[in-house]
Amino acid sequence: MAWQMTQLLLLALVAAAWGAQVPGTSRARTDLLNVCMDAKHHKAEPGPEDSLHEQCSPWRKNACCSVNTSIEAHKDISYLYRFNWDHCGKMEPACKRHFIQDTCLYECSPNLGPWIREVNQSWRKERVLGVPLCKEDCQIWWEDCRTSYTCKSNWHKGWNWTSGYNQCPVKAACHRFDFYFPTPAALCNEIWSHSYKVSNYGRGSGRCIQMWFDPFQGNPNEEVARFYAENPTSGSTPQGIGPLLLNLTQMLPLWLLN
């Protein structure tokens, strides 16, 4: 009888932990799939957008971005963030396409729920942290950008915005990307304040987010988001329910465990 009561109580604890809020966010663990973050240009809920522009088109069946956002994602110094890719001279087209794709993923993907976290910023209430980017996507991004130029390793902060768009801060020298980002991991992990964390997994593994994919083969990131939502202790999400369950079970009356 006591053992049956213990099993029932453990099941209740698991359900409570699974439905509990994700640390650092107001979202419940059951609300991590097919969601949009609360940010500057995101839609409230994902849905079809049949006319998404060029590199954002893979998300047209189910997107957190509007058509207009997808168009602006392809422009230099667009109204989205007034960001100047050419802050150290003309960025190579092969490099720029990765930043466009990065913007499309950030603005359009409904599969980033397990990594959404609350932030106290004037222009957004949520961000992503530690998204496991597939190692090939990171490697190619770095290879295509290593000969372009920049003046900073963290592009989230520290710019001179007096002109209305980002310019290099005083005394920040322009160097090749591989000066500020000596490895692919340095680029992917650091450029957006750890929004990404380069994964040891490769494309098609179901364990890492693909920046690039063929929409006619389906969106592989749906499976990835589902895996990490269901397995929050797998190492990609900042904190899982394992420690919580351990603490809760330690609170069980001793007589129930005998």
Tab-separated table of C-alpha atoms in Angstrom:
chain	number	residue	atom	x	y	z
A	1	MET	CA	0.000	0.000	0.000
A	2	ALA	CA	2.780	2.379	0.964
A	3	TRP	CA	4.646	1.580	-2.271
A	4	GLN	CA	1.540	2.303	-4.354
A	5	MET	CA	1.128	5.619	-2.590
A	6	THR	CA	4.800	6.368	-3.276
A	7	GLN	CA	4.352	5.673	-6.994
A	8	LEU	CA	1.307	7.924	-7.172
A	9	LEU	CA	3.119	10.703	-5.355
A	10	LEU	CA	6.164	10.418	-7.633
A	11	LEU	CA	3.919	10.626	-10.697
A	12	ALA	CA	2.342	13.757	-9.267
A	13	LEU	CA	5.789	15.239	-8.659
A	14	VAL	CA	6.854	14.493	-12.235
A	15	ALA	CA	3.703	16.118	-13.591
A	16	ALA	CA	4.227	19.152	-11.383
A	17	ALA	CA	7.861	19.498	-12.423
A	18	TRP	CA	7.035	19.079	-16.113
A	19	GLY	CA	4.318	21.714	-15.920
A	20	ALA	CA	6.471	24.050	-13.852
A	21	GLN	CA	7.969	27.174	-15.294
A	22	VAL	CA	11.270	26.971	-17.150
A	23	PRO	CA	13.965	28.773	-15.108
A	24	GLY	CA	14.363	32.327	-16.365
A	25	THR	CA	11.081	32.438	-18.251
A	26	SER	CA	7.354	32.658	-17.646
A	27	ARG	CA	6.740	29.715	-19.978
A	28	ALA	CA	5.703	26.311	-18.692
A	29	ARG	CA	7.637	23.317	-19.956
A	30	THR	CA	4.500	22.187	-21.750
A	31	ASP	CA	4.507	25.459	-23.730
A	32	LEU	CA	7.850	25.147	-25.514
A	33	LEU	CA	6.733	23.866	-28.913
A	34	ASN	CA	5.441	25.905	-31.844
A	35	VAL	CA	5.860	29.256	-30.075
A	36	CYS	CA	7.124	32.743	-30.861
A	37	MET	CA	9.251	34.745	-28.453
A	38	ASP	CA	8.031	38.057	-27.108
A	39	ALA	CA	10.407	40.334	-29.003
A	40	LYS	CA	10.452	43.401	-31.220
A	41	HIS	CA	9.086	42.081	-34.529
A	42	HIS	CA	7.756	38.608	-33.747
A	43	LYS	CA	4.136	37.653	-34.275
A	44	ALA	CA	2.161	36.637	-31.199
A	45	GLU	CA	1.645	33.138	-32.612
A	46	PRO	CA	3.188	31.224	-35.533
A	47	GLY	CA	1.219	30.594	-38.682
A	48	PRO	CA	1.454	30.333	-42.481
A	49	GLU	CA	3.162	33.146	-44.415
A	50	ASP	CA	3.071	32.055	-48.052
A	51	SER	CA	5.136	34.942	-49.426
A	52	LEU	CA	8.143	35.036	-47.124
A	53	HIS	CA	11.119	36.593	-48.897
A	54	GLU	CA	14.015	34.580	-50.336
A	55	GLN	CA	16.183	33.158	-47.524
A	56	CYS	CA	13.303	33.311	-45.032
A	57	SER	CA	11.056	31.243	-47.312
A	58	PRO	CA	11.815	27.862	-45.653
A	59	TRP	CA	9.549	28.960	-42.773
A	60	ARG	CA	6.585	29.972	-44.942
A	61	LYS	CA	4.390	27.063	-43.810
A	62	ASN	CA	4.689	28.083	-40.179
A	63	ALA	CA	6.448	31.301	-39.217
A	64	CYS	CA	6.840	33.778	-36.377
A	65	CYS	CA	7.761	36.527	-38.868
A	66	SER	CA	5.629	38.571	-41.235
A	67	VAL	CA	6.316	39.020	-44.937
A	68	ASN	CA	7.522	42.565	-44.312
A	69	THR	CA	9.943	41.398	-41.625
A	70	SER	CA	11.344	38.792	-44.019
A	71	ILE	CA	11.914	41.458	-46.678
A	72	GLU	CA	13.635	43.785	-44.226
A	73	ALA	CA	15.874	40.939	-43.039
A	74	HIS	CA	17.587	41.057	-46.440
A	75	LYS	CA	18.301	44.803	-46.413
A	76	ASP	CA	21.331	46.707	-45.207
A	77	ILE	CA	20.560	49.009	-42.251
A	78	SER	CA	16.917	47.927	-42.351
A	79	TYR	CA	14.231	49.261	-40.045
A	80	LEU	CA	14.395	46.024	-38.016
A	81	TYR	CA	17.448	47.002	-35.965
A	82	ARG	CA	19.283	49.648	-38.031
A	83	PHE	CA	22.267	47.310	-38.079
A	84	ASN	CA	25.092	48.020	-40.523
A	85	TRP	CA	26.798	44.845	-41.692
A	86	ASP	CA	29.395	46.936	-43.530
A	87	HIS	CA	30.807	48.658	-40.446
A	88	CYS	CA	34.371	47.777	-41.511
A	89	GLY	CA	33.996	48.064	-45.245
A	90	LYS	CA	31.919	45.949	-47.579
A	91	MET	CA	31.044	42.566	-46.129
A	92	GLU	CA	31.583	39.725	-48.595
A	93	PRO	CA	28.255	38.491	-50.073
A	94	ALA	CA	29.081	34.891	-49.093
A	95	CYS	CA	29.435	36.071	-45.493
A	96	LYS	CA	26.375	38.315	-45.486
A	97	ARG	CA	24.076	35.496	-46.540
A	98	HIS	CA	24.801	33.747	-43.233
A	99	PHE	CA	23.770	36.821	-41.260
A	100	ILE	CA	20.601	37.071	-43.324
A	101	GLN	CA	19.906	33.410	-42.593
A	102	ASP	CA	20.675	33.967	-38.919
A	103	THR	CA	18.144	36.822	-38.904
A	104	CYS	CA	15.544	34.656	-40.637
A	105	LEU	CA	16.023	31.880	-38.093
A	106	TYR	CA	15.728	34.308	-35.182
A	107	GLU	CA	12.695	36.161	-36.536
A	108	CYS	CA	10.806	33.303	-38.191
A	109	SER	CA	11.442	30.034	-36.370
A	110	PRO	CA	8.672	28.668	-34.097
A	111	ASN	CA	11.076	25.954	-32.893
A	112	LEU	CA	13.247	27.862	-30.411
A	113	GLY	CA	10.971	27.434	-27.389
A	114	PRO	CA	13.316	25.309	-25.234
A	115	TRP	CA	15.899	28.122	-25.322
A	116	ILE	CA	13.678	31.181	-24.825
A	117	ARG	CA	14.531	33.170	-21.715
A	118	GLU	CA	13.169	36.363	-20.173
A	119	VAL	CA	15.224	39.556	-20.466
A	120	ASN	CA	14.777	43.064	-19.159
A	121	GLN	CA	15.434	45.058	-22.340
A	122	SER	CA	13.552	48.006	-23.782
A	123	TRP	CA	13.083	46.385	-27.183
A	124	ARG	CA	12.224	42.826	-26.209
A	125	LYS	CA	11.006	40.786	-23.266
A	126	GLU	CA	12.506	37.465	-24.347
A	127	ARG	CA	15.604	36.194	-26.106
A	128	VAL	CA	17.161	32.818	-26.898
A	129	LEU	CA	20.135	31.445	-25.019
A	130	GLY	CA	22.327	28.472	-25.885
A	131	VAL	CA	20.533	27.294	-29.044
A	132	PRO	CA	22.514	24.193	-30.159
A	133	LEU	CA	23.566	25.192	-33.683
A	134	CYS	CA	24.629	22.294	-35.914
A	135	LYS	CA	28.409	22.132	-36.190
A	136	GLU	CA	28.413	22.235	-40.011
A	137	ASP	CA	26.316	25.412	-40.099
A	138	CYS	CA	28.758	27.063	-37.705
A	139	GLN	CA	31.821	25.848	-39.600
A	140	ILE	CA	30.576	27.106	-42.973
A	141	TRP	CA	29.502	30.437	-41.447
A	142	TRP	CA	33.024	30.940	-40.100
A	143	GLU	CA	34.734	29.841	-43.301
A	144	ASP	CA	32.641	32.181	-45.470
A	145	CYS	CA	33.204	35.145	-43.116
A	146	ARG	CA	36.824	34.749	-42.039
A	147	THR	CA	38.113	37.153	-44.726
A	148	SER	CA	35.490	39.834	-44.081
A	149	TYR	CA	36.229	42.546	-41.521
A	150	THR	CA	34.778	43.610	-38.181
A	151	CYS	CA	35.882	45.531	-35.085
A	152	LYS	CA	34.131	43.610	-32.298
A	153	SER	CA	33.594	40.077	-31.042
A	154	ASN	CA	30.232	40.758	-29.346
A	155	TRP	CA	27.759	42.418	-31.691
A	156	HIS	CA	24.989	42.745	-29.121
A	157	LYS	CA	26.495	45.716	-27.327
A	158	GLY	CA	29.177	48.389	-27.297
A	159	TRP	CA	28.497	50.054	-30.658
A	160	ASN	CA	28.456	53.761	-31.419
A	161	TRP	CA	24.831	54.525	-32.404
A	162	THR	CA	25.103	58.331	-32.683
A	163	SER	CA	24.591	58.218	-36.452
A	164	GLY	CA	21.379	56.196	-36.146
A	165	TYR	CA	23.071	52.928	-37.029
A	166	ASN	CA	25.951	50.977	-35.515
A	167	GLN	CA	29.497	52.154	-36.054
A	168	CYS	CA	32.723	50.908	-34.519
A	169	PRO	CA	33.468	52.385	-31.102
A	170	VAL	CA	36.442	54.711	-30.738
A	171	LYS	CA	39.790	52.864	-30.777
A	172	ALA	CA	38.166	49.624	-31.955
A	173	ALA	CA	40.298	48.511	-34.887
A	174	CYS	CA	38.969	46.684	-37.923
A	175	HIS	CA	40.507	43.254	-38.436
A	176	ARG	CA	39.557	40.123	-40.290
A	177	PHE	CA	36.871	37.979	-38.703
A	178	ASP	CA	39.401	35.303	-37.807
A	179	PHE	CA	41.224	37.854	-35.623
A	180	TYR	CA	38.170	38.439	-33.433
A	181	PHE	CA	36.792	34.930	-33.981
A	182	PRO	CA	39.777	32.539	-34.199
A	183	THR	CA	37.545	29.447	-34.330
A	184	PRO	CA	34.043	28.610	-35.581
A	185	ALA	CA	32.914	28.152	-31.962
A	186	ALA	CA	34.174	31.627	-31.055
A	187	LEU	CA	32.031	33.130	-33.815
A	188	CYS	CA	28.825	31.220	-33.149
A	189	ASN	CA	28.982	31.324	-29.353
A	190	GLU	CA	30.131	34.894	-28.817
A	191	ILE	CA	28.794	37.109	-31.595
A	192	TRP	CA	25.268	37.362	-30.147
A	193	SER	CA	26.055	36.969	-26.423
A	194	HIS	CA	25.706	33.176	-26.423
A	195	SER	CA	22.391	33.048	-28.243
A	196	TYR	CA	23.980	30.025	-29.934
A	197	LYS	CA	26.148	27.254	-28.573
A	198	VAL	CA	27.808	25.283	-31.319
A	199	SER	CA	26.757	21.649	-31.044
A	200	ASN	CA	28.857	18.510	-31.305
A	201	TYR	CA	25.995	17.069	-33.341
A	202	GLY	CA	25.634	17.389	-37.080
A	203	ARG	CA	22.823	18.150	-39.468
A	204	GLY	CA	20.147	15.469	-39.630
A	205	SER	CA	20.947	14.174	-36.134
A	206	GLY	CA	17.755	15.515	-34.594
A	207	ARG	CA	19.869	17.023	-31.809
A	208	CYS	CA	20.905	20.400	-33.243
A	209	ILE	CA	19.159	23.365	-34.845
A	210	GLN	CA	19.773	23.808	-38.568
A	211	MET	CA	20.069	27.350	-39.829
A	212	TRP	CA	19.714	26.041	-43.382
A	213	PHE	CA	17.246	23.355	-44.501
A	214	ASP	CA	15.213	22.271	-47.511
A	215	PRO	CA	11.546	23.047	-46.743
A	216	PHE	CA	10.427	20.400	-49.243
A	217	GLN	CA	11.970	17.825	-46.899
A	218	GLY	CA	10.152	19.293	-43.905
A	219	ASN	CA	11.492	21.396	-41.050
A	220	PRO	CA	14.057	19.290	-39.116
A	221	ASN	CA	14.058	21.767	-36.235
A	222	GLU	CA	10.607	20.625	-35.148
A	223	GLU	CA	12.078	17.289	-34.074
A	224	VAL	CA	14.982	19.002	-32.339
A	225	ALA	CA	12.736	21.317	-30.322
A	226	ARG	CA	10.539	18.366	-29.353
A	227	PHE	CA	13.561	16.369	-28.171
A	228	TYR	CA	14.886	19.131	-25.908
A	229	ALA	CA	11.432	20.012	-24.611
A	230	GLU	CA	10.942	16.376	-23.592
A	231	ASN	CA	14.520	15.898	-22.366
A	232	PRO	CA	15.466	19.105	-20.562
A	233	THR	CA	18.351	17.386	-18.727
A	234	SER	CA	20.066	16.483	-22.014
A	235	GLY	CA	22.579	19.307	-21.660
A	236	SER	CA	21.398	21.840	-24.250
A	237	THR	CA	18.879	23.631	-22.064
A	238	PRO	CA	20.386	25.624	-19.186
A	239	GLN	CA	18.623	23.765	-16.413
A	240	GLY	CA	16.531	20.597	-16.338
A	241	ILE	CA	13.998	19.041	-14.001
A	242	GLY	CA	16.414	16.416	-12.687
A	243	PRO	CA	17.632	18.491	-9.714
A	244	LEU	CA	14.078	19.564	-8.977
A	245	LEU	CA	12.838	15.969	-8.876
A	246	LEU	CA	15.754	14.980	-6.656
A	247	ASN	CA	14.905	17.721	-4.202
A	248	LEU	CA	11.234	16.820	-4.230
A	249	THR	CA	11.812	13.118	-3.656
A	250	GLN	CA	14.099	13.955	-0.745
A	251	MET	CA	11.110	15.701	0.818
A	252	LEU	CA	8.996	12.490	0.759
A	253	PRO	CA	8.104	11.152	4.196
A	254	LEU	CA	10.496	8.324	5.020
A	255	TRP	CA	7.671	5.934	5.801
A	256	LEU	CA	6.480	6.141	2.198
A	257	LEU	CA	9.831	4.853	0.945
A	258	ASN	CA	9.896	1.827	3.235
